[in-house]
Amino acid sequence: METLSERILEGPAGSYVDRAVDRAFAHDGTGIQALVALRGFKKQNLAAPEKVSIIYDHIAPANNTTTANLQHDLRDFSISKGFSFHDVGCGICHQIMSEGECLPGEIVVGADSHSCTMGALGAFATGVGATDMAGIWATGETWFRVPETINVHLSGDFSGFAEPKDAALMYIKKLGMDGGTYMALEFTGEGAEAMPVSGRLTLSNMAVETGAKAGLFYSDKKTAEYLAEYGKKADIQTPSDCSYERTVNIDLSNLEPLLAVPNRVDNAVPVTDYSGTKLDQVFLGTCTNGRYDDLLRFSAIVKGKKVKVRTVVVPASRSVLSKALKNGILSDIIEAGCTVCPPGCGPCLGAHMGVLGEGEVGLSTANRNFKNRMGVGAEYYLCSPQTAAASAVTGEITSPEELL
Amino acid sequence: MKISGHAVVIGSDVDTDMIIAGRYLRTTDKKIWVEHAFEDYDSTIAERLRGSVIIAGNNIGCGSSREQAAAALKEAGVLAVVAPSFARIFFRNCVNLGLYVFECDITGCKDGDIVTFDPDMSYVETGGKIYEAKELSEKMKDILKAGGLAGYLGEKR
Ligand code: SF4
């Protein structure tokens, strides 16, 4: 029987297939590079512009003239060609795609490494570079090597303050930064079934940190209910017996809040190992942990308190921001002394709105702690929204369990 | 026709931020990428790239999908990248830009050693030994032969 990737790509693991792409997307950073690549092609006609989305999130709004000029060029092109264009302030590309722009069973390709996020909805979603993206704009299709699959089996239920991000850091620790290279991950087991879609998106998002090309959940009742909120009907996918390359077991009931220590994402240790480490900045947001449920968990801890360190909060999308506004959690966050920035990637890629200075130490809910990524000469640790909240309140690395 | 270059040896898990840092991405001027290649990893590498073959450890090019990483190497005059395993987006990007890739493990290769390969064959030679690389798909070979995806699509469409 087939894995979900084999089912969607219609080929056995290891085979090469050419497939039409149901949804292709790029952001302000990669989109302009794709446009430059397209302009280098002999023929520049577009196969299916209605299937292309452009989302401005990386440096949005623009920070200087160079960026503004590049964005101007791609914006004009996108609108004139009939791409689905999302301008600054709409949110992070992966979040926008997950808000009803793509469906279970689809083949989704993004010009960004975290495009695997949409695997949470049962889509085969993966990242490519700019020239591949231009090729998809031009031809509507691309080639895939159908991946072998690693089963990440989640049993039990979260206890205490452990949450989906901690499960993500744990499977990455177990697989290592190249343990999933060329392969797909499938998240199965009662823990996967019980997990809300917001948490699944966190786990799928980080699949690429193991080198995996995709990280999939089977679409189920929860997926259907989630997509119904965005007015979309979703097919349910029933798992079948299939052969996995290997299985990694994670018992969610044994998890505790974790930290990924610089500069490796697979370097996860209990938060309490670093309790008391002084922080210069806490950052809540990104395509990993900028969703409403993340803001909600964060606000529950900071509400009625004052943060002791500069704290930047960036909702993953406009709809996350409005929901947080409507339900009052945004004011809890602001009154606690946090700085709220417009939806987008924020400081995640070290471009603006919270870049760290040399020698500074940051704590972030992002997916990468690579050297210099969020500021040259700075270090930062990755954690869950609740650990970020507890640490913001004390000004030093703190497990939420220690705070309460 | 065989091609030879001098080895530039780097370690495992060298991510694309290390190949070209995010702060140099917002430009379409490729010279900037050449100048700053590997700046945050080892600032002596950039000047040694012309005519080189990069010999990397596992998982070369992990992290961000930025094609500028492969473009910087190509523009700097790197002839090929050899590694036991590649991060897949970086691998595709190299092929799409016409930069030769060989998935094989050359143990003991040192900076400056001469590395030789034949673009049509899936092996590399160094120190009098032959190292078999994993065979590319037919399509990847065609893309490389055309000098990259732009050339390939130009011929096909
Ligand atoms: S939030 Fe960070 S990881 Fe996610 S798409 Fe933006 S820059 Fe990339």
Coordinates of C-alpha atoms and ligand atoms in Angstrom, one line a residue:
Chain A
M1 CA 0.0 0.0 0.0
E2 CA 1.0 3.6 -0.5
T3 CA 2.3 6.3 1.7
L4 CA 0.4 9.6 1.5
S5 CA 3.2 11.1 -0.6
E6 CA 3.1 8.1 -3.0
R7 CA -0.7 8.5 -3.2
I8 CA -0.6 12.2 -4.0
L9 CA 2.3 12.1 -6.4
E10 CA 1.0 8.9 -8.0
G11 CA 4.3 7.0 -8.1
P12 CA 6.3 4.6 -6.0
A13 CA 9.1 5.9 -3.7
G14 CA 12.3 6.5 -5.6
S15 CA 10.6 7.1 -9.0
Y16 CA 10.8 10.4 -10.8
V17 CA 7.5 12.0 -12.0
D18 CA 6.5 15.2 -13.8
R19 CA 3.4 16.6 -12.2
A20 CA 1.1 19.6 -12.6
V21 CA 1.3 21.9 -9.6
D22 CA -2.1 22.8 -8.1
R23 CA -0.8 25.9 -6.2
A24 CA 2.5 27.7 -6.6
F25 CA 3.6 30.5 -4.4
A26 CA 6.5 32.8 -3.7
H27 CA 7.1 35.8 -1.5
D28 CA 8.7 39.2 -1.9
G29 CA 12.2 37.8 -1.5
T30 CA 12.1 34.7 -3.8
G31 CA 9.3 36.1 -6.1
I32 CA 11.6 38.8 -7.5
Q33 CA 14.3 36.2 -8.0
A34 CA 11.8 34.0 -9.9
L35 CA 10.8 36.9 -12.0
V36 CA 14.5 37.6 -12.9
A37 CA 14.9 33.9 -13.8
L38 CA 11.7 34.0 -15.9
R39 CA 13.0 37.0 -17.8
G40 CA 16.0 34.9 -18.7
F41 CA 13.9 32.3 -20.4
K42 CA 13.5 32.3 -24.1
K43 CA 9.7 32.2 -23.9
Q44 CA 8.1 34.0 -21.0
N45 CA 4.4 33.0 -21.4
L46 CA 2.7 31.8 -18.2
A47 CA 0.9 28.4 -18.1
A48 CA -1.7 29.0 -15.4
P49 CA -1.3 32.4 -13.6
E50 CA -4.5 31.8 -11.6
K51 CA -2.7 29.0 -9.8
V52 CA 0.1 31.3 -8.6
S53 CA 0.1 33.3 -5.4
I54 CA 2.5 36.0 -4.4
I55 CA 2.6 37.0 -0.8
Y56 CA 4.6 39.9 0.6
D57 CA 5.9 38.9 4.0
H58 CA 9.7 38.8 4.3
I59 CA 10.5 42.5 4.4
A60 CA 7.1 43.9 4.5
P61 CA 6.6 46.9 4.4
A62 CA 9.8 47.6 2.6
N63 CA 12.8 48.8 4.6
N64 CA 14.7 50.8 2.0
T65 CA 14.7 52.0 -1.6
T66 CA 16.3 48.8 -3.1
T67 CA 13.7 46.6 -1.5
A68 CA 10.9 48.9 -2.4
N69 CA 12.0 49.0 -6.0
L70 CA 12.2 45.2 -6.2
Q71 CA 8.8 44.9 -4.6
H72 CA 7.4 47.5 -7.0
D73 CA 8.6 45.5 -10.0
L74 CA 7.1 42.2 -8.8
R75 CA 3.9 43.8 -7.6
D76 CA 3.2 45.3 -11.1
F77 CA 4.1 42.1 -12.8
S78 CA 1.9 40.0 -10.5
I79 CA -1.2 42.2 -10.8
S80 CA -0.9 42.6 -14.5
K81 CA -0.5 38.8 -15.1
G82 CA -3.4 37.8 -12.8
F83 CA -1.5 36.2 -10.0
S84 CA -3.3 36.0 -6.7
F85 CA -1.4 38.9 -5.1
H86 CA -1.3 39.5 -1.3
D87 CA 0.4 42.8 -0.4
V88 CA 2.2 43.9 2.8
G89 CA 0.3 43.3 6.0
C90 CA -1.5 40.2 4.9
G91 CA 0.8 37.9 6.7
I92 CA 3.4 35.1 6.2
C93 CA 3.1 33.1 2.9
H94 CA 2.7 29.7 4.6
Q95 CA 0.0 31.1 6.9
I96 CA -1.9 32.7 4.0
M97 CA -1.7 29.4 2.1
S98 CA -3.0 27.5 5.1
E99 CA -6.0 29.9 5.4
G100 CA -8.0 28.2 2.7
E101 CA -5.7 28.6 -0.3
C102 CA -4.8 25.0 -0.5
L103 CA -6.6 21.7 0.1
P104 CA -5.8 18.1 1.1
G105 CA -4.5 16.0 -1.8
E106 CA -3.1 18.9 -3.7
I107 CA 0.4 19.4 -4.9
V108 CA 1.7 22.6 -3.6
V109 CA 5.1 24.1 -4.3
G110 CA 6.5 27.3 -2.7
A111 CA 9.6 29.2 -3.3
D112 CA 10.5 29.0 0.3
S113 CA 12.0 26.1 2.3
H114 CA 9.1 26.0 4.9
S115 CA 6.5 25.3 2.2
C116 CA 6.3 21.9 3.8
T117 CA 3.9 23.6 6.3
M118 CA 0.9 22.7 4.1
G119 CA 1.5 19.0 4.7
A120 CA -0.5 19.6 7.9
L121 CA -3.6 19.8 5.7
G122 CA -2.8 16.6 3.8
A123 CA -1.3 18.3 0.8
F124 CA 2.0 17.3 -0.7
A125 CA 3.8 20.6 -0.2
T126 CA 7.5 21.3 -0.7
G127 CA 9.9 24.1 -1.3
V128 CA 12.0 25.0 -4.4
G129 CA 14.3 27.7 -5.5
A130 CA 13.6 30.7 -7.7
T131 CA 14.5 29.2 -11.1
D132 CA 12.3 26.1 -10.4
M133 CA 9.5 28.5 -9.4
A134 CA 9.9 30.4 -12.7
G135 CA 9.8 27.1 -14.5
I136 CA 6.5 26.3 -12.8
W137 CA 5.1 29.7 -13.8
A138 CA 6.1 29.0 -17.3
T139 CA 5.0 25.3 -17.7
G140 CA 2.6 24.7 -14.8
E141 CA 4.5 21.6 -13.8
T142 CA 7.7 20.3 -12.3
W143 CA 9.5 17.1 -11.6
F144 CA 9.6 15.3 -8.3
R145 CA 11.5 12.3 -6.9
V146 CA 8.8 10.5 -5.0
P147 CA 10.2 10.3 -1.5
E148 CA 10.6 7.5 0.9
T149 CA 8.7 8.2 4.1
I150 CA 9.7 8.3 7.8
N151 CA 6.8 7.7 10.2
V152 CA 6.8 10.1 13.1
H153 CA 4.5 8.3 15.5
L154 CA 2.9 10.4 18.2
S155 CA 1.4 8.6 21.2
G156 CA -0.1 9.9 24.4
D157 CA -1.3 13.4 25.1
F158 CA 0.6 16.6 26.2
S159 CA 0.8 17.2 29.9
G160 CA 1.8 20.3 31.8
F161 CA 3.1 23.1 29.6
A162 CA 4.5 20.9 26.8
E163 CA 3.0 21.8 23.4
P164 CA 3.3 21.1 19.7
K165 CA 6.5 23.1 19.4
D166 CA 8.2 20.9 22.0
A167 CA 7.1 17.8 20.0
A168 CA 8.6 19.4 16.9
L169 CA 11.9 20.1 18.6
M170 CA 11.9 16.5 19.9
Y171 CA 11.4 14.8 16.5
I172 CA 14.1 17.0 15.0
K173 CA 16.4 16.0 17.9
K174 CA 15.7 12.4 17.2
L175 CA 16.2 12.6 13.4
G176 CA 19.0 15.2 13.3
M177 CA 19.4 18.0 10.9
D178 CA 19.9 15.6 7.9
G179 CA 17.9 12.6 9.2
G180 CA 15.1 13.2 6.8
T181 CA 17.1 14.4 3.7
Y182 CA 15.2 13.6 0.4
M183 CA 12.4 11.9 2.4
A184 CA 9.0 12.8 3.6
L185 CA 7.7 12.6 7.2
E186 CA 4.3 11.3 8.0
F187 CA 2.9 12.2 11.4
T188 CA 0.6 9.4 12.7
G189 CA -0.8 8.0 15.9
E190 CA -3.4 9.1 18.4
G191 CA -1.3 12.2 19.3
A192 CA -1.4 13.3 15.6
E193 CA -5.1 12.7 15.4
A194 CA -5.9 14.6 18.6
M195 CA -3.7 17.6 17.6
P196 CA -5.5 20.7 16.4
V197 CA -4.6 21.9 12.9
S198 CA -2.7 24.9 14.4
G199 CA -0.3 22.4 16.1
R200 CA -0.1 20.2 13.1
L201 CA 1.1 23.3 11.1
T202 CA 3.9 23.8 13.6
L203 CA 5.1 20.2 13.2
S204 CA 4.8 20.1 9.4
N205 CA 6.5 23.5 9.2
M206 CA 9.7 22.2 10.8
A207 CA 10.0 19.0 8.7
V208 CA 12.6 20.8 6.5
E209 CA 14.8 21.2 9.6
T210 CA 15.5 17.5 9.2
G211 CA 16.2 17.9 5.5
A212 CA 12.8 16.4 4.7
K213 CA 11.0 17.6 1.5
A214 CA 7.5 17.2 3.1
G215 CA 5.8 16.6 6.4
L216 CA 2.3 15.3 6.1
F217 CA -0.7 14.6 8.3
Y218 CA -3.7 12.7 7.0
S219 CA -6.6 15.1 6.5
D220 CA -9.5 14.2 8.9
K221 CA -12.5 15.7 10.6
K222 CA -10.4 18.3 12.3
T223 CA -8.9 19.3 8.9
A224 CA -12.3 19.5 7.4
E225 CA -13.7 21.7 10.2
Y226 CA -10.6 23.9 10.0
L227 CA -11.0 24.5 6.3
A228 CA -14.7 25.0 6.6
E229 CA -13.9 28.1 8.6
Y230 CA -12.4 29.5 5.4
G231 CA -15.3 28.4 3.3
K232 CA -13.5 25.3 1.9
K233 CA -14.6 21.7 1.6
A234 CA -11.9 19.2 2.3
D235 CA -11.6 15.5 1.4
I236 CA -10.8 13.1 4.2
Q237 CA -7.8 10.9 3.7
T238 CA -7.8 7.4 5.2
P239 CA -4.4 6.0 6.1
S240 CA -3.6 2.6 4.7
D241 CA -1.0 0.1 5.7
C242 CA 2.2 1.2 4.0
S243 CA 5.9 0.6 4.4
Y244 CA 7.9 3.3 6.1
E245 CA 11.7 3.7 5.8
R246 CA 11.8 3.9 9.6
T247 CA 9.6 4.9 12.5
V248 CA 10.4 7.4 15.2
N249 CA 8.2 7.2 18.3
I250 CA 7.4 10.2 20.5
D251 CA 5.4 9.9 23.6
L252 CA 3.8 13.3 24.1
S253 CA 2.9 12.6 27.7
N254 CA 6.6 12.5 28.5
L255 CA 7.5 15.8 26.9
E256 CA 8.6 18.8 28.8
P257 CA 9.2 22.3 27.5
L258 CA 12.3 22.3 25.3
L259 CA 14.9 24.7 23.9
A260 CA 17.0 24.4 20.8
V261 CA 20.4 25.7 21.8
P262 CA 22.4 27.8 19.3
N263 CA 23.4 27.1 16.5
R264 CA 21.6 23.9 15.8
V265 CA 17.9 23.2 15.5
D266 CA 18.5 19.6 16.5
N267 CA 20.2 20.6 19.7
A268 CA 17.2 20.3 22.0
V269 CA 17.4 20.2 25.8
P270 CA 15.0 20.8 28.7
V271 CA 14.4 24.6 29.2
T272 CA 15.4 24.1 32.8
D273 CA 19.0 23.3 31.7
Y274 CA 19.3 27.0 30.8
S275 CA 17.1 28.6 33.4
G276 CA 18.3 32.0 34.4
T277 CA 20.1 32.8 31.2
K278 CA 19.7 36.6 30.7
L279 CA 17.9 37.6 27.6
D280 CA 18.0 40.8 25.5
Q281 CA 14.9 40.0 23.4
V282 CA 12.0 37.6 23.2
F283 CA 10.3 37.1 19.9
L284 CA 6.9 35.5 19.4
G285 CA 5.8 34.9 15.8
T286 CA 6.8 33.3 12.5
C287 CA 5.3 30.6 10.3
T288 CA 6.1 28.1 13.1
N289 CA 4.4 29.8 16.0
G290 CA 2.6 33.0 15.0
R291 CA -0.9 31.6 14.9
Y292 CA -3.9 32.6 17.0
D293 CA -3.5 29.5 19.4
D294 CA 0.1 30.5 19.9
L295 CA -0.8 34.1 20.8
L296 CA -3.5 32.8 23.1
R297 CA -1.2 30.6 25.1
F298 CA 1.4 33.4 25.3
S299 CA -1.2 35.9 26.4
A300 CA -2.5 33.6 29.1
I301 CA 0.9 33.8 30.8
V302 CA 1.7 37.5 30.3
K303 CA -1.7 38.8 31.0
G304 CA -1.8 41.2 34.0
K305 CA 2.0 41.1 34.3
K306 CA 4.8 43.3 32.8
V307 CA 7.5 41.8 30.6
K308 CA 11.1 42.4 31.9
V309 CA 12.8 42.3 28.5
R310 CA 12.0 43.8 25.1
T311 CA 9.4 41.5 23.6
V312 CA 8.4 41.6 19.9
V313 CA 5.1 39.9 18.9
V314 CA 4.3 39.4 15.2
P315 CA 1.0 37.8 14.3
A316 CA 1.4 35.4 11.4
S317 CA -1.5 36.9 9.4
R318 CA -4.1 39.7 9.3
S319 CA -6.8 37.2 10.3
V320 CA -4.7 36.1 13.3
L321 CA -4.3 39.8 14.2
S322 CA -8.0 40.6 13.9
K323 CA -9.0 37.5 15.9
A324 CA -6.5 38.5 18.6
L325 CA -7.9 42.0 18.5
K326 CA -11.5 40.9 18.7
N327 CA -11.0 38.5 21.5
G328 CA -9.0 40.9 23.6
I329 CA -5.8 39.0 23.8
L330 CA -4.0 41.6 21.8
S331 CA -4.6 44.2 24.5
D332 CA -3.4 41.8 27.1
I333 CA -0.2 41.4 25.1
I334 CA 0.2 45.1 24.6
E335 CA -0.5 46.1 28.2
A336 CA 2.1 43.6 29.3
G337 CA 4.6 45.8 27.5
C338 CA 5.2 43.8 24.3
T339 CA 5.8 45.5 20.9
V340 CA 3.4 44.3 18.3
C341 CA 4.6 44.5 14.7
P342 CA 2.5 44.1 11.5
P343 CA 1.8 40.5 10.2
G344 CA 4.8 39.0 8.3
C345 CA 8.1 37.4 9.1
G346 CA 9.3 40.2 11.3
P347 CA 12.8 39.7 12.6
C348 CA 12.9 36.0 11.8
L349 CA 15.3 36.4 8.9
G350 CA 17.3 39.2 10.5
A351 CA 16.3 41.9 8.1
H352 CA 14.3 44.3 10.2
M353 CA 12.0 44.9 13.2
G354 CA 14.0 43.3 15.9
V355 CA 17.5 42.4 14.6
L356 CA 19.8 41.5 17.5
G357 CA 23.0 43.3 18.2
E358 CA 26.4 41.7 18.6
G359 CA 26.7 39.7 21.8
E360 CA 23.0 39.8 22.5
V361 CA 21.0 36.8 23.4
G362 CA 17.5 36.2 22.1
L363 CA 14.7 33.7 22.6
S364 CA 12.5 33.0 19.6
T365 CA 9.6 30.8 18.6
A366 CA 11.0 30.5 15.1
N367 CA 12.3 27.4 13.4
R368 CA 16.0 28.2 12.9
N369 CA 18.8 29.3 15.2
F370 CA 21.6 29.4 12.7
K371 CA 24.6 31.5 13.4
N372 CA 24.1 35.2 12.6
R373 CA 20.6 34.6 11.2
M374 CA 18.7 37.0 13.4
G375 CA 21.7 39.4 13.9
V376 CA 25.4 39.2 13.3
G377 CA 27.2 38.1 16.4
A378 CA 24.0 37.3 18.4
E379 CA 22.8 34.0 19.7
Y380 CA 19.4 32.8 20.1
Y381 CA 17.4 29.9 21.4
L382 CA 14.2 28.4 20.0
C383 CA 11.2 27.6 22.2
S384 CA 7.5 27.3 22.4
P385 CA 5.1 30.3 22.9
Q386 CA 4.6 29.4 26.5
T387 CA 8.3 29.3 27.2
A388 CA 8.7 32.6 25.4
A389 CA 6.0 34.1 27.6
A390 CA 7.4 32.8 30.9
S391 CA 10.8 34.1 29.9
A392 CA 9.5 37.5 28.8
V393 CA 8.0 37.9 32.2
T394 CA 11.2 37.2 34.1
G395 CA 13.7 38.6 31.5
E396 CA 15.7 35.3 31.6
I397 CA 15.2 31.8 30.2
T398 CA 12.4 30.3 32.3
S399 CA 10.3 27.3 31.9
P400 CA 6.5 28.0 32.2
E401 CA 6.5 25.3 34.9
E402 CA 8.9 27.3 37.0
L403 CA 6.8 30.5 36.8
L404 CA 3.6 29.2 38.1
Chain B
M1 CA 35.9 16.3 -21.6
K2 CA 37.4 16.2 -18.2
I3 CA 37.4 19.3 -15.9
S4 CA 39.8 19.8 -13.0
G5 CA 39.8 22.2 -10.1
H6 CA 41.3 22.7 -6.7
A7 CA 39.4 21.5 -3.7
V8 CA 37.9 23.9 -1.2
V9 CA 36.9 21.8 1.8
I10 CA 34.1 22.7 4.1
G11 CA 32.3 20.9 6.9
S12 CA 28.9 19.3 7.4
D13 CA 25.5 21.1 7.7
V14 CA 26.8 24.3 6.1
D15 CA 23.5 26.1 5.6
T16 CA 22.7 28.6 2.9
D17 CA 22.9 31.5 5.4
M18 CA 26.6 30.6 5.7
I19 CA 27.0 30.4 1.9
I20 CA 25.4 33.8 1.5
A21 CA 24.1 35.8 4.4
G22 CA 20.5 37.2 4.4
R23 CA 21.8 40.7 4.5
Y24 CA 23.2 40.4 1.0
L25 CA 20.0 39.0 -0.6
R26 CA 18.1 42.1 -1.6
T27 CA 19.9 42.8 -4.8
T28 CA 20.1 41.4 -8.3
D29 CA 23.8 42.3 -8.5
K30 CA 25.5 38.9 -8.5
K31 CA 28.9 40.4 -7.8
I32 CA 27.8 41.2 -4.3
W33 CA 27.1 37.5 -3.7
V34 CA 30.5 36.5 -5.0
E35 CA 32.3 39.0 -2.8
H36 CA 30.5 37.9 0.4
A37 CA 30.3 34.1 -0.3
F38 CA 30.9 32.1 2.9
E39 CA 31.6 35.3 4.8
D40 CA 30.0 34.1 8.1
Y41 CA 31.6 30.7 7.7
D42 CA 35.2 31.4 6.8
S43 CA 36.0 34.7 5.2
T44 CA 39.1 33.3 3.5
I45 CA 37.0 31.1 1.2
A46 CA 35.6 33.7 -1.2
E47 CA 39.0 34.5 -2.8
R48 CA 39.7 30.8 -3.4
L49 CA 36.5 29.9 -5.2
R50 CA 37.4 30.6 -8.8
G51 CA 38.2 27.3 -10.6
S52 CA 37.4 25.3 -7.4
V53 CA 35.5 22.2 -6.6
I54 CA 33.7 22.4 -3.3
I55 CA 34.1 19.3 -1.2
A56 CA 31.5 19.5 1.5
G57 CA 30.4 17.3 4.4
N58 CA 26.8 16.0 4.8
N59 CA 23.7 18.1 4.2
I60 CA 25.4 20.9 2.3
G61 CA 23.0 23.9 1.6
C62 CA 20.5 23.1 4.3
G63 CA 18.2 25.8 5.6
S64 CA 16.8 28.6 3.5
S65 CA 15.7 28.0 -0.1
R66 CA 17.6 31.0 -1.3
E67 CA 18.9 30.4 -4.8
Q68 CA 21.5 33.1 -4.3
A69 CA 23.6 30.4 -2.5
A70 CA 24.0 28.3 -5.7
A71 CA 24.1 31.5 -7.8
A72 CA 27.0 32.9 -5.8
L73 CA 29.0 29.7 -6.2
K74 CA 28.3 29.6 -10.0
E75 CA 29.1 33.3 -10.4
A76 CA 32.3 32.9 -8.4
G77 CA 33.5 30.3 -10.8
V78 CA 33.0 27.1 -8.8
L79 CA 33.1 24.1 -11.1
A80 CA 31.2 21.6 -9.1
V81 CA 30.0 20.7 -5.6
V82 CA 30.8 17.3 -4.1
A83 CA 29.1 16.0 -0.9
P84 CA 27.9 12.8 0.6
S85 CA 24.5 14.3 0.9
F86 CA 22.8 17.6 -0.2
A87 CA 19.9 19.5 1.1
R88 CA 17.4 18.9 -1.7
I89 CA 16.4 22.5 -2.5
F90 CA 20.1 23.5 -2.8
F91 CA 20.7 20.4 -5.0
R92 CA 17.9 21.4 -7.3
N93 CA 19.1 25.0 -7.4
C94 CA 22.6 23.9 -8.4
V95 CA 21.2 21.8 -11.3
N96 CA 18.9 24.5 -12.4
L97 CA 21.8 27.0 -12.6
G98 CA 24.0 24.5 -14.4
L99 CA 26.4 23.9 -11.5
Y100 CA 27.6 20.3 -11.4
V101 CA 26.8 18.2 -8.3
F102 CA 28.2 14.9 -7.3
E103 CA 26.7 13.0 -4.4
C104 CA 29.6 11.1 -3.1
D105 CA 31.9 10.9 -0.1
I106 CA 35.6 11.8 -0.7
T107 CA 37.3 11.2 2.6
G108 CA 40.6 12.7 3.3
C109 CA 40.5 15.3 0.5
K110 CA 42.4 18.5 1.6
D111 CA 42.2 22.1 0.5
G112 CA 44.1 22.6 -2.7
D113 CA 44.0 18.9 -3.8
I114 CA 43.2 18.5 -7.5
V115 CA 39.7 17.1 -8.2
T116 CA 38.7 16.0 -11.6
F117 CA 35.4 15.1 -13.1
D118 CA 33.7 14.5 -16.5
P119 CA 30.4 16.3 -16.8
D120 CA 28.9 13.3 -18.6
M121 CA 30.0 10.7 -15.9
S122 CA 28.9 10.2 -12.4
Y123 CA 32.2 9.9 -10.6
V124 CA 35.0 12.2 -9.4
E125 CA 38.7 11.5 -9.2
T126 CA 41.3 12.8 -6.7
G127 CA 44.5 11.5 -5.3
G128 CA 44.6 8.8 -8.0
K129 CA 41.3 7.3 -6.7
I130 CA 37.9 7.2 -8.3
Y131 CA 34.8 7.9 -6.2
E132 CA 31.4 6.8 -7.6
A133 CA 28.6 9.3 -7.3
K134 CA 24.9 8.6 -7.2
E135 CA 23.5 8.7 -10.7
L136 CA 21.3 11.7 -11.6
S137 CA 17.9 11.3 -13.2
E138 CA 17.8 11.7 -17.0
K139 CA 16.0 15.0 -16.7
M140 CA 18.6 16.4 -14.3
K141 CA 21.3 15.3 -16.8
D142 CA 19.5 17.1 -19.6
I143 CA 19.0 20.2 -17.5
L144 CA 22.8 20.3 -16.7
K145 CA 23.7 19.6 -20.4
A146 CA 21.6 22.6 -21.4
G147 CA 23.5 24.8 -18.8
G148 CA 20.5 25.0 -16.5
L149 CA 16.7 25.1 -16.5
A150 CA 16.5 28.3 -18.6
G151 CA 18.5 26.6 -21.4
Y152 CA 16.6 23.4 -21.0
L153 CA 13.2 25.0 -21.3
G154 CA 14.5 27.2 -24.2
E155 CA 15.2 24.0 -26.1
K156 CA 12.1 22.1 -25.1
R157 CA 9.4 24.7 -25.4
Ligands
SF4_1 S1 8.6 33.5 9.3 FE1 10.8 33.1 9.1 S2 11.0 30.9 8.6 FE2 8.8 31.5 8.2 S3 8.8 32.1 6.0 FE3 9.2 34.0 7.2 S4 11.4 34.2 7.3 FE4 10.9 32.1 6.7

